[in-house]
Structures are given as structure tokens and as C-alpha cells.
Short mmCIF file of N, CA and C in Angstrom, two decimals:
data_model
loop_
_atom_site.label_atom_id
_atom_site.label_comp_id
_atom_site.label_asym_id
_atom_site.label_seq_id
_atom_site.Cartn_x
_atom_site.Cartn_y
_atom_site.Cartn_z
N MET J 1 154.92 85.47 109.25
CA MET J 1 155.99 84.54 109.04
C MET J 1 155.53 83.13 109.44
N VAL J 2 155.71 82.14 108.59
CA VAL J 2 155.38 80.75 108.88
C VAL J 2 156.50 80.17 109.73
N CYS J 3 156.15 79.32 110.70
CA CYS J 3 157.17 78.75 111.59
C CYS J 3 156.86 77.29 111.89
N ARG J 4 157.63 76.72 112.76
CA ARG J 4 157.48 75.30 113.11
C ARG J 4 156.39 75.06 114.13
N CYS J 5 155.62 76.03 114.46
CA CYS J 5 154.44 75.90 115.34
C CYS J 5 154.77 75.67 116.80
N ARG J 6 155.91 76.16 117.26
CA ARG J 6 156.23 76.06 118.69
C ARG J 6 155.23 76.89 119.48
N GLY J 7 154.55 76.26 120.42
CA GLY J 7 153.55 76.94 121.24
C GLY J 7 152.15 76.88 120.67
N ALA J 8 151.93 76.11 119.62
CA ALA J 8 150.61 76.04 118.99
C ALA J 8 149.54 75.55 119.96
N GLU J 9 149.85 74.54 120.76
CA GLU J 9 148.88 73.99 121.71
C GLU J 9 148.41 75.05 122.70
N GLU J 10 149.35 75.88 123.16
CA GLU J 10 149.01 76.91 124.13
C GLU J 10 148.08 77.96 123.53
N VAL J 11 148.34 78.36 122.30
CA VAL J 11 147.49 79.36 121.63
C VAL J 11 146.08 78.80 121.48
N LEU J 12 145.97 77.57 121.00
CA LEU J 12 144.65 76.96 120.81
C LEU J 12 143.92 76.76 122.14
N SER J 13 144.62 76.24 123.13
CA SER J 13 144.00 76.00 124.45
C SER J 13 143.50 77.29 125.07
N TYR J 14 144.30 78.34 124.98
CA TYR J 14 143.92 79.63 125.54
C TYR J 14 142.65 80.16 124.88
N ARG J 15 142.61 80.12 123.55
CA ARG J 15 141.48 80.70 122.83
C ARG J 15 140.21 79.87 122.91
N PHE J 16 140.34 78.55 123.06
CA PHE J 16 139.15 77.69 123.05
C PHE J 16 138.76 77.19 124.44
N ARG J 17 139.33 77.75 125.48
CA ARG J 17 139.04 77.27 126.83
C ARG J 17 137.57 77.46 127.22
N CYS J 18 136.87 78.39 126.57
CA CYS J 18 135.47 78.65 126.91
C CYS J 18 134.51 78.24 125.79
N GLU J 19 134.98 77.56 124.76
CA GLU J 19 134.12 77.16 123.65
C GLU J 19 133.09 76.16 124.18
N PRO J 20 131.79 76.39 123.93
CA PRO J 20 130.74 75.57 124.56
C PRO J 20 130.86 74.07 124.34
N ALA J 21 131.07 73.61 123.13
CA ALA J 21 131.12 72.16 122.87
C ALA J 21 132.33 71.52 123.53
N LEU J 22 133.48 72.18 123.47
CA LEU J 22 134.67 71.62 124.11
C LEU J 22 134.53 71.64 125.63
N ARG J 23 134.01 72.71 126.16
CA ARG J 23 133.83 72.81 127.61
C ARG J 23 132.88 71.72 128.10
N GLU J 24 131.79 71.50 127.37
CA GLU J 24 130.81 70.47 127.76
C GLU J 24 131.38 69.06 127.60
N SER J 25 132.08 68.83 126.51
CA SER J 25 132.57 67.47 126.22
C SER J 25 133.81 67.09 127.00
N LEU J 26 134.72 68.02 127.20
CA LEU J 26 136.01 67.69 127.80
C LEU J 26 136.09 68.01 129.29
N ARG J 27 135.27 68.90 129.76
CA ARG J 27 135.19 69.18 131.20
C ARG J 27 136.52 69.58 131.82
N GLY J 28 136.97 70.75 131.49
CA GLY J 28 138.15 71.26 132.18
C GLY J 28 139.24 71.75 131.26
N ARG J 29 139.95 72.76 131.73
CA ARG J 29 141.02 73.36 130.93
C ARG J 29 142.17 72.40 130.67
N ALA J 30 142.47 71.55 131.65
CA ALA J 30 143.57 70.60 131.45
C ALA J 30 143.24 69.64 130.32
N ALA J 31 142.00 69.17 130.26
CA ALA J 31 141.58 68.25 129.19
C ALA J 31 141.61 68.95 127.84
N ILE J 32 141.22 70.22 127.81
CA ILE J 32 141.25 70.97 126.55
C ILE J 32 142.70 71.13 126.08
N SER J 33 143.61 71.38 127.00
CA SER J 33 145.02 71.49 126.66
C SER J 33 145.56 70.18 126.09
N VAL J 34 145.21 69.07 126.71
CA VAL J 34 145.65 67.76 126.22
C VAL J 34 145.03 67.49 124.85
N PHE J 35 143.77 67.84 124.68
CA PHE J 35 143.07 67.67 123.40
C PHE J 35 143.84 68.35 122.27
N PHE J 36 144.23 69.62 122.48
CA PHE J 36 144.96 70.33 121.44
C PHE J 36 146.38 69.79 121.26
N SER J 37 147.00 69.31 122.32
CA SER J 37 148.32 68.68 122.18
C SER J 37 148.22 67.44 121.29
N ILE J 38 147.15 66.66 121.46
CA ILE J 38 146.94 65.47 120.65
C ILE J 38 146.75 65.86 119.19
N LEU J 39 145.90 66.85 118.93
CA LEU J 39 145.63 67.25 117.55
C LEU J 39 146.87 67.82 116.87
N VAL J 40 147.60 68.68 117.56
CA VAL J 40 148.81 69.26 116.96
C VAL J 40 149.85 68.15 116.74
N GLY J 41 149.96 67.23 117.69
CA GLY J 41 150.88 66.11 117.53
C GLY J 41 150.49 65.21 116.36
N SER J 42 149.19 65.01 116.17
CA SER J 42 148.71 64.18 115.05
C SER J 42 148.99 64.85 113.71
N ALA J 43 149.09 66.15 113.70
CA ALA J 43 149.38 66.87 112.46
C ALA J 43 150.73 66.44 111.89
N GLY J 44 151.63 66.04 112.75
CA GLY J 44 152.92 65.55 112.29
C GLY J 44 152.80 64.27 111.48
N GLN J 45 151.67 63.58 111.61
CA GLN J 45 151.42 62.36 110.86
C GLN J 45 150.45 62.61 109.70
N GLY J 46 150.17 63.87 109.41
CA GLY J 46 149.40 64.22 108.21
C GLY J 46 147.93 64.49 108.39
N PHE J 47 147.36 64.21 109.55
CA PHE J 47 145.94 64.48 109.77
C PHE J 47 145.71 64.81 111.22
N PRO J 48 145.18 65.97 111.53
CA PRO J 48 144.88 67.07 110.61
C PRO J 48 146.17 67.78 110.19
N ARG J 49 146.03 68.82 109.39
CA ARG J 49 147.16 69.67 109.01
C ARG J 49 147.20 70.85 109.98
N VAL J 50 148.39 71.42 110.15
CA VAL J 50 148.54 72.59 111.01
C VAL J 50 149.37 73.63 110.26
N VAL J 51 148.97 74.89 110.39
CA VAL J 51 149.77 76.02 109.91
C VAL J 51 149.85 77.03 111.04
N CYS J 52 150.98 77.71 111.09
CA CYS J 52 151.20 78.70 112.15
C CYS J 52 151.77 79.98 111.57
N VAL J 53 151.44 81.07 112.23
CA VAL J 53 152.05 82.37 111.97
C VAL J 53 152.84 82.67 113.24
N CYS J 54 154.07 83.11 113.07
CA CYS J 54 154.96 83.31 114.22
C CYS J 54 155.40 84.75 114.40
N ARG J 55 155.73 85.04 115.60
CA ARG J 55 156.45 86.26 115.96
C ARG J 55 157.67 85.76 116.73
N GLY J 56 158.82 85.97 116.14
CA GLY J 56 160.02 85.34 116.70
C GLY J 56 159.94 83.86 116.40
N SER J 57 160.18 83.03 117.41
CA SER J 57 160.14 81.58 117.19
C SER J 57 158.85 80.95 117.72
N ARG J 58 157.92 81.77 118.23
CA ARG J 58 156.68 81.24 118.84
C ARG J 58 155.48 81.49 117.94
N ALA J 59 154.57 80.53 117.95
CA ALA J 59 153.31 80.69 117.20
C ALA J 59 152.46 81.77 117.85
N VAL J 60 151.93 82.67 117.03
CA VAL J 60 150.98 83.68 117.52
C VAL J 60 149.60 83.46 116.91
N ALA J 61 149.53 82.63 115.88
CA ALA J 61 148.24 82.22 115.30
C ALA J 61 148.42 80.80 114.77
N VAL J 62 147.38 80.00 114.95
CA VAL J 62 147.42 78.59 114.59
C VAL J 62 146.11 78.21 113.92
N ALA J 63 146.20 77.36 112.90
CA ALA J 63 145.00 76.80 112.28
C ALA J 63 145.20 75.31 112.08
N LEU J 64 144.19 74.54 112.44
CA LEU J 64 144.15 73.10 112.18
C LEU J 64 143.06 72.85 111.16
N TYR J 65 143.37 72.08 110.12
CA TYR J 65 142.37 71.81 109.10
C TYR J 65 142.57 70.43 108.51
N THR J 66 141.52 69.92 107.87
CA THR J 66 141.64 68.65 107.17
C THR J 66 142.03 68.92 105.74
N PRO J 67 142.86 68.08 105.16
CA PRO J 67 143.21 68.26 103.75
C PRO J 67 142.04 67.82 102.87
N PRO J 68 142.06 68.21 101.59
CA PRO J 68 140.99 67.74 100.69
C PRO J 68 141.00 66.22 100.61
N GLY J 69 139.85 65.64 100.40
CA GLY J 69 139.75 64.18 100.38
C GLY J 69 139.44 63.66 101.77
N LYS J 70 139.15 62.40 101.83
CA LYS J 70 138.77 61.80 103.10
C LYS J 70 139.98 61.27 103.84
N PRO J 71 139.99 61.40 105.17
CA PRO J 71 141.10 60.82 105.93
C PRO J 71 141.00 59.30 105.86
N SER J 72 142.12 58.65 106.06
CA SER J 72 142.11 57.19 106.05
C SER J 72 141.42 56.69 107.32
N ILE J 73 140.91 55.47 107.24
CA ILE J 73 140.29 54.84 108.40
C ILE J 73 141.31 54.74 109.53
N ALA J 74 142.55 54.45 109.21
CA ALA J 74 143.59 54.34 110.23
C ALA J 74 143.80 55.67 110.95
N GLN J 75 143.79 56.79 110.20
CA GLN J 75 143.96 58.10 110.82
C GLN J 75 142.80 58.40 111.77
N ILE J 76 141.59 58.13 111.33
CA ILE J 76 140.41 58.39 112.17
C ILE J 76 140.43 57.48 113.39
N ALA J 77 140.74 56.21 113.20
CA ALA J 77 140.76 55.27 114.32
C ALA J 77 141.80 55.66 115.36
N ARG J 78 142.98 56.09 114.90
CA ARG J 78 144.05 56.51 115.83
C ARG J 78 143.59 57.69 116.68
N LEU J 79 143.03 58.70 116.03
CA LEU J 79 142.54 59.86 116.78
C LEU J 79 141.39 59.48 117.70
N ALA J 80 140.48 58.65 117.25
CA ALA J 80 139.34 58.25 118.08
C ALA J 80 139.81 57.52 119.33
N ARG J 81 140.77 56.62 119.20
CA ARG J 81 141.29 55.90 120.38
C ARG J 81 141.89 56.86 121.39
N ILE J 82 142.68 57.79 120.90
CA ILE J 82 143.33 58.75 121.81
C ILE J 82 142.29 59.64 122.48
N LEU J 83 141.34 60.14 121.70
CA LEU J 83 140.31 61.03 122.25
C LEU J 83 139.39 60.29 123.20
N ALA J 84 139.12 59.01 122.95
CA ALA J 84 138.27 58.22 123.85
C ALA J 84 138.94 58.08 125.22
N LEU J 85 140.26 57.93 125.22
CA LEU J 85 140.98 57.87 126.50
C LEU J 85 140.90 59.20 127.24
N LEU J 86 140.95 60.28 126.48
CA LEU J 86 140.90 61.61 127.07
C LEU J 86 139.51 61.90 127.64
N SER J 87 138.48 61.62 126.85
CA SER J 87 137.12 61.92 127.29
C SER J 87 136.12 61.08 126.53
N PRO J 88 135.59 60.03 127.16
CA PRO J 88 134.54 59.26 126.51
C PRO J 88 133.33 60.14 126.15
N ARG J 89 133.07 61.17 126.96
CA ARG J 89 131.95 62.09 126.66
C ARG J 89 132.14 62.77 125.31
N PHE J 90 133.38 63.17 125.01
CA PHE J 90 133.66 63.84 123.75
C PHE J 90 133.38 62.91 122.58
N LEU J 91 133.86 61.68 122.69
CA LEU J 91 133.67 60.71 121.62
C LEU J 91 132.19 60.36 121.46
N LEU J 92 131.47 60.22 122.57
CA LEU J 92 130.04 59.92 122.49
C LEU J 92 129.26 61.06 121.84
N ALA J 93 129.60 62.30 122.19
CA ALA J 93 128.92 63.45 121.59
C ALA J 93 129.20 63.51 120.09
N ALA J 94 130.43 63.25 119.70
CA ALA J 94 130.78 63.27 118.27
C ALA J 94 130.07 62.15 117.53
N ALA J 95 130.02 60.95 118.12
CA ALA J 95 129.35 59.81 117.48
C ALA J 95 127.86 60.08 117.33
N ALA J 96 127.23 60.65 118.35
CA ALA J 96 125.80 60.98 118.27
C ALA J 96 125.54 62.02 117.19
N TRP J 97 126.42 63.00 117.07
CA TRP J 97 126.26 64.02 116.04
C TRP J 97 126.38 63.40 114.66
N VAL J 98 127.39 62.55 114.46
CA VAL J 98 127.58 61.90 113.16
C VAL J 98 126.37 61.04 112.81
N ALA J 99 125.84 60.31 113.80
CA ALA J 99 124.71 59.41 113.55
C ALA J 99 123.47 60.16 113.06
N ARG J 100 123.24 61.36 113.54
CA ARG J 100 122.03 62.08 113.14
C ARG J 100 122.31 63.16 112.09
N ALA J 101 123.50 63.16 111.54
CA ALA J 101 123.89 64.24 110.64
C ALA J 101 123.94 63.83 109.18
N GLY J 102 123.16 62.84 108.77
CA GLY J 102 123.20 62.37 107.39
C GLY J 102 122.92 63.48 106.39
N ALA J 103 121.84 64.22 106.61
CA ALA J 103 121.49 65.32 105.69
C ALA J 103 122.58 66.39 105.71
N TYR J 104 123.12 66.66 106.87
CA TYR J 104 124.18 67.65 106.99
C TYR J 104 125.42 67.18 106.23
N ALA J 105 125.76 65.91 106.38
CA ALA J 105 126.93 65.36 105.68
C ALA J 105 126.72 65.41 104.17
N ARG J 106 125.50 65.09 103.71
CA ARG J 106 125.22 65.17 102.27
C ARG J 106 125.37 66.60 101.77
N MET J 107 124.86 67.55 102.54
CA MET J 107 124.98 68.95 102.16
C MET J 107 126.45 69.38 102.15
N LEU J 108 127.20 68.95 103.15
CA LEU J 108 128.62 69.27 103.23
C LEU J 108 129.38 68.70 102.04
N SER J 109 128.96 67.54 101.56
CA SER J 109 129.65 66.92 100.44
C SER J 109 129.48 67.71 99.14
N THR J 110 128.52 68.64 99.10
CA THR J 110 128.39 69.48 97.89
C THR J 110 129.57 70.44 97.76
N PHE J 111 130.29 70.65 98.84
CA PHE J 111 131.47 71.51 98.84
C PHE J 111 132.71 70.62 98.75
N SER J 112 132.86 69.96 97.63
CA SER J 112 133.92 68.99 97.48
C SER J 112 134.66 69.23 96.18
N PRO J 113 135.96 69.06 96.17
CA PRO J 113 136.83 68.74 97.30
C PRO J 113 137.06 69.99 98.18
N SER J 114 137.11 69.75 99.46
CA SER J 114 137.28 70.88 100.38
C SER J 114 138.23 70.53 101.50
N CYS J 115 138.75 71.57 102.11
CA CYS J 115 139.46 71.48 103.38
C CYS J 115 138.46 71.95 104.42
N HIS J 116 138.50 71.35 105.57
CA HIS J 116 137.59 71.77 106.64
C HIS J 116 138.42 72.38 107.75
N LEU J 117 138.18 73.65 108.04
CA LEU J 117 138.90 74.33 109.11
C LEU J 117 138.33 73.85 110.44
N LEU J 118 139.16 73.17 111.21
CA LEU J 118 138.73 72.64 112.50
C LEU J 118 138.83 73.70 113.59
N PHE J 119 139.99 74.34 113.68
CA PHE J 119 140.23 75.35 114.70
C PHE J 119 141.18 76.40 114.14
N ILE J 120 140.95 77.63 114.53
CA ILE J 120 141.88 78.71 114.22
C ILE J 120 141.90 79.63 115.44
N ALA J 121 143.08 80.05 115.83
CA ALA J 121 143.20 80.89 117.02
C ALA J 121 144.39 81.82 116.88
N SER J 122 144.23 83.00 117.44
CA SER J 122 145.31 83.97 117.48
C SER J 122 145.56 84.34 118.94
N ALA J 123 146.82 84.45 119.30
CA ALA J 123 147.17 84.81 120.67
C ALA J 123 146.94 86.28 120.94
N VAL J 124 146.92 87.08 119.88
CA VAL J 124 146.80 88.53 120.01
C VAL J 124 145.72 89.01 119.04
N ASP J 125 144.76 89.77 119.53
CA ASP J 125 143.71 90.30 118.67
C ASP J 125 144.17 91.57 117.96
N GLY J 126 143.62 91.78 116.77
CA GLY J 126 143.80 93.05 116.07
C GLY J 126 145.13 93.26 115.38
N LYS J 127 145.94 92.24 115.26
CA LYS J 127 147.25 92.39 114.61
C LYS J 127 147.30 91.73 113.23
N GLY J 128 146.21 91.06 112.82
CA GLY J 128 146.17 90.41 111.52
C GLY J 128 146.72 89.00 111.51
N TYR J 129 147.08 88.45 112.69
CA TYR J 129 147.65 87.11 112.74
C TYR J 129 146.62 86.05 112.36
N GLY J 130 145.39 86.19 112.84
CA GLY J 130 144.34 85.24 112.50
C GLY J 130 144.04 85.26 111.01
N SER J 131 143.99 86.44 110.43
CA SER J 131 143.76 86.57 108.98
C SER J 131 144.90 85.91 108.21
N ALA J 132 146.12 86.09 108.67
CA ALA J 132 147.27 85.48 108.00
C ALA J 132 147.19 83.96 108.07
N ALA J 133 146.79 83.42 109.22
CA ALA J 133 146.65 81.97 109.35
C ALA J 133 145.55 81.45 108.42
N LEU J 134 144.44 82.17 108.34
CA LEU J 134 143.36 81.77 107.45
C LEU J 134 143.81 81.78 105.99
N LYS J 135 144.57 82.79 105.60
CA LYS J 135 145.11 82.84 104.23
C LYS J 135 146.04 81.67 103.96
N LEU J 136 146.83 81.27 104.96
CA LEU J 136 147.71 80.10 104.79
C LEU J 136 146.90 78.83 104.57
N VAL J 137 145.80 78.68 105.31
CA VAL J 137 144.93 77.51 105.12
C VAL J 137 144.37 77.51 103.70
N GLU J 138 143.85 78.66 103.27
CA GLU J 138 143.27 78.76 101.93
C GLU J 138 144.31 78.45 100.85
N LYS J 139 145.51 78.98 101.00
CA LYS J 139 146.58 78.74 100.03
C LYS J 139 146.97 77.27 100.02
N SER J 140 147.16 76.68 101.20
CA SER J 140 147.53 75.27 101.29
C SER J 140 146.45 74.38 100.71
N CYS J 141 145.20 74.69 101.02
CA CYS J 141 144.08 73.90 100.53
C CYS J 141 144.04 73.93 99.00
N ALA J 142 144.17 75.12 98.42
CA ALA J 142 144.16 75.25 96.96
C ALA J 142 145.32 74.47 96.34
N GLU J 143 146.50 74.55 96.95
CA GLU J 143 147.67 73.83 96.44
C GLU J 143 147.48 72.31 96.51
N GLU J 144 146.66 71.84 97.46
CA GLU J 144 146.40 70.41 97.62
C GLU J 144 145.20 69.96 96.79
N GLY J 145 144.63 70.87 95.98
CA GLY J 145 143.52 70.50 95.11
C GLY J 145 142.14 70.81 95.65
N GLY J 146 142.05 71.50 96.76
CA GLY J 146 140.75 71.86 97.32
C GLY J 146 140.12 73.03 96.57
N LEU J 147 138.81 72.96 96.42
CA LEU J 147 138.06 74.06 95.80
C LEU J 147 137.35 74.93 96.83
N TRP J 148 137.16 74.38 98.03
CA TRP J 148 136.41 75.07 99.09
C TRP J 148 137.15 74.96 100.41
N VAL J 149 136.87 75.92 101.29
CA VAL J 149 137.19 75.78 102.70
C VAL J 149 135.85 75.89 103.42
N THR J 150 135.59 74.93 104.30
CA THR J 150 134.38 74.94 105.10
C THR J 150 134.77 74.99 106.58
N LEU J 151 133.84 75.43 107.41
CA LEU J 151 134.08 75.51 108.85
C LEU J 151 132.75 75.63 109.57
N GLU J 152 132.74 75.31 110.83
CA GLU J 152 131.59 75.59 111.69
C GLU J 152 132.03 76.59 112.75
N VAL J 153 131.11 77.48 113.07
CA VAL J 153 131.37 78.46 114.12
C VAL J 153 130.11 78.60 114.96
N HIS J 154 130.28 78.70 116.28
CA HIS J 154 129.14 78.85 117.19
C HIS J 154 128.35 80.09 116.79
N ARG J 155 127.05 79.99 116.79
CA ARG J 155 126.20 81.08 116.28
C ARG J 155 126.36 82.39 117.05
N GLU J 156 126.84 82.34 118.28
CA GLU J 156 127.02 83.56 119.06
C GLU J 156 128.47 84.03 119.09
N ASN J 157 129.32 83.38 118.34
CA ASN J 157 130.74 83.72 118.32
C ASN J 157 130.97 84.94 117.42
N PRO J 158 131.65 85.96 117.92
CA PRO J 158 131.95 87.13 117.07
C PRO J 158 132.77 86.78 115.83
N ALA J 159 133.35 85.59 115.79
CA ALA J 159 134.12 85.16 114.62
C ALA J 159 133.24 85.05 113.37
N LEU J 160 131.93 84.96 113.54
CA LEU J 160 131.03 84.95 112.38
C LEU J 160 131.31 86.17 111.50
N LEU J 161 131.48 87.32 112.10
CA LEU J 161 131.78 88.54 111.36
C LEU J 161 133.19 88.46 110.73
N PHE J 162 134.14 87.92 111.47
CA PHE J 162 135.51 87.73 110.96
C PHE J 162 135.48 86.93 109.66
N TYR J 163 134.78 85.81 109.66
CA TYR J 163 134.72 84.96 108.47
C TYR J 163 133.93 85.63 107.34
N THR J 164 132.85 86.28 107.68
CA THR J 164 132.03 86.96 106.66
C THR J 164 132.86 88.01 105.93
N LYS J 165 133.65 88.78 106.67
CA LYS J 165 134.49 89.82 106.06
C LYS J 165 135.56 89.22 105.15
N ARG J 166 135.85 87.96 105.33
CA ARG J 166 136.89 87.30 104.52
C ARG J 166 136.30 86.39 103.45
N GLY J 167 135.01 86.62 103.13
CA GLY J 167 134.38 85.94 102.00
C GLY J 167 133.66 84.64 102.30
N TYR J 168 133.54 84.25 103.55
CA TYR J 168 132.82 83.03 103.92
C TYR J 168 131.33 83.34 104.02
N ARG J 169 130.51 82.39 103.58
CA ARG J 169 129.06 82.57 103.57
C ARG J 169 128.40 81.44 104.33
N PRO J 170 127.32 81.74 105.07
CA PRO J 170 126.60 80.67 105.78
C PRO J 170 125.94 79.71 104.78
N ALA J 171 125.99 78.42 105.10
CA ALA J 171 125.38 77.41 104.22
C ALA J 171 124.36 76.55 104.96
N ALA J 172 124.49 76.40 106.27
CA ALA J 172 123.57 75.57 107.04
C ALA J 172 123.77 75.84 108.52
N VAL J 173 122.87 75.30 109.32
CA VAL J 173 122.98 75.38 110.78
C VAL J 173 122.90 73.95 111.31
N THR J 174 123.71 73.63 112.29
CA THR J 174 123.68 72.31 112.90
C THR J 174 123.75 72.47 114.43
N VAL J 175 123.39 71.42 115.13
CA VAL J 175 123.45 71.42 116.59
C VAL J 175 124.46 70.38 117.01
N TYR J 176 125.37 70.78 117.89
CA TYR J 176 126.36 69.86 118.43
C TYR J 176 126.47 70.15 119.93
N ALA J 177 126.39 69.11 120.73
CA ALA J 177 126.49 69.23 122.20
C ALA J 177 125.53 70.29 122.73
N GLY J 178 124.35 70.37 122.14
CA GLY J 178 123.32 71.29 122.61
C GLY J 178 123.47 72.72 122.16
N SER J 179 124.45 73.03 121.34
CA SER J 179 124.67 74.40 120.86
C SER J 179 124.52 74.46 119.34
N MET J 180 124.07 75.62 118.86
CA MET J 180 123.90 75.80 117.43
C MET J 180 125.19 76.34 116.80
N TYR J 181 125.56 75.72 115.67
CA TYR J 181 126.73 76.12 114.91
C TYR J 181 126.32 76.41 113.48
N VAL J 182 126.99 77.41 112.88
CA VAL J 182 126.74 77.79 111.50
C VAL J 182 127.85 77.20 110.64
N LEU J 183 127.45 76.47 109.59
CA LEU J 183 128.41 75.99 108.61
C LEU J 183 128.65 77.13 107.64
N MET J 184 129.91 77.49 107.45
CA MET J 184 130.27 78.55 106.51
C MET J 184 131.21 77.98 105.46
N CYS J 185 131.19 78.54 104.27
CA CYS J 185 132.04 78.03 103.19
C CYS J 185 132.57 79.19 102.34
N LYS J 186 133.67 78.91 101.69
CA LYS J 186 134.28 79.87 100.75
C LYS J 186 134.86 79.09 99.58
N ARG J 187 134.50 79.49 98.37
CA ARG J 187 135.05 78.88 97.16
C ARG J 187 136.43 79.50 96.91
N LEU J 188 137.41 78.65 96.64
CA LEU J 188 138.77 79.10 96.49
C LEU J 188 139.13 79.43 95.04
N ARG J 189 138.69 78.58 94.12
CA ARG J 189 139.00 78.82 92.72
C ARG J 189 137.98 78.07 91.87
N ALA J 190 137.91 78.39 90.60
CA ALA J 190 136.96 77.75 89.70
C ALA J 190 137.36 76.32 89.43
N ALA J 191 136.36 75.45 89.29
CA ALA J 191 136.60 74.04 88.98
C ALA J 191 137.17 73.92 87.58
N GLY J 192 137.93 72.87 87.35
CA GLY J 192 138.41 72.60 86.01
C GLY J 192 139.83 72.81 85.89
#
């Protein structure tokens, strides 16, 4: 069941509290919680997008993704200012990654137009909530004109198997904050 995403920040914070890049960049669970509150709050302004699967009135699975097309400079600047206040280390790590990621960005642009899955989390394992959230992202992306969904996942994350079982394929490997991440992609529908 789709809902208004009450509790989305808590689901994301709980699931990503040990993610290597966030842990290194944000330094602490409180900062990770604030980070997800900022992202979910920004979704109300259109970037990123958020979808939730609920049980009762609370979110049990949440996905944050970018819509097809490029975000506006104003959207990026607003998020960058807020994130810089939260953690200059996070912003510096992201800027360093962008600066050296030209080839990666060019390769990523071959999957265009696409939605990029930023985060997906389920409060409960094994109930299909994460799969339902991923299907909502794919459906929303296709409805918005996207042909692909792309994402990065830490190379040691068991979610690699989750995505593979749902049709995502590895396309590249990148390094962020000293950790290796696999770029995965899935074609949603035929062009034209």
C-alpha cells in the first residue's frame, strides 16, 4: 500500500546507519538521521522523489530516487547548502568524487533518460516491502519518461543479489569515500 511516507526518515536512518560512505562522511547516527530528514523533506519540493510502502499509516519501505532528466541548478544548490551545514566532509567527498568521475559520468549518461535510485530501505526483511518499493520506483520512472533505473551498491552489500534477482545488471565499478561501489542498471521499456 502506498502512503504519505510517515516514518520514512526512521526507516532510512535505521537501514543505512552502518553504510560505509555515510558513516565515513557524516560521522554519527544523529547526522545520518538529519541527512535523511533533509532528503525526505526535499522530496516535497520535487527533488529527490520519494515513494513509500506502508503497513497501517507508517512507512515500512522507502525509496528515494531522482526523476528522469537533470535536476535544476537551484535544486542542487539548495541541497548542497543544507548538506554542507550538516557535514562539510560529506560535501567534500562528493565534490572530489564528481571531479574525478568524468568517465563514470559519461558512461552513466548512456543510460538516459534514467531515474537514479539513491536509497531504498525496508524496516522488515523478507516480507516483500523492499521489492514493492523498487517496483514503485520503476513504475514512477517509466511514467515520467525514464527508460532506465540506475543505482550504486557497495560491492560487499548483500543487496547486490536482491537487485540481480530483480533484473539489474552490473555496468561499472566506482570508488567513493574509499569504498568500491557497483553501478547497476535495468532497462524499463523499449525506446520510441
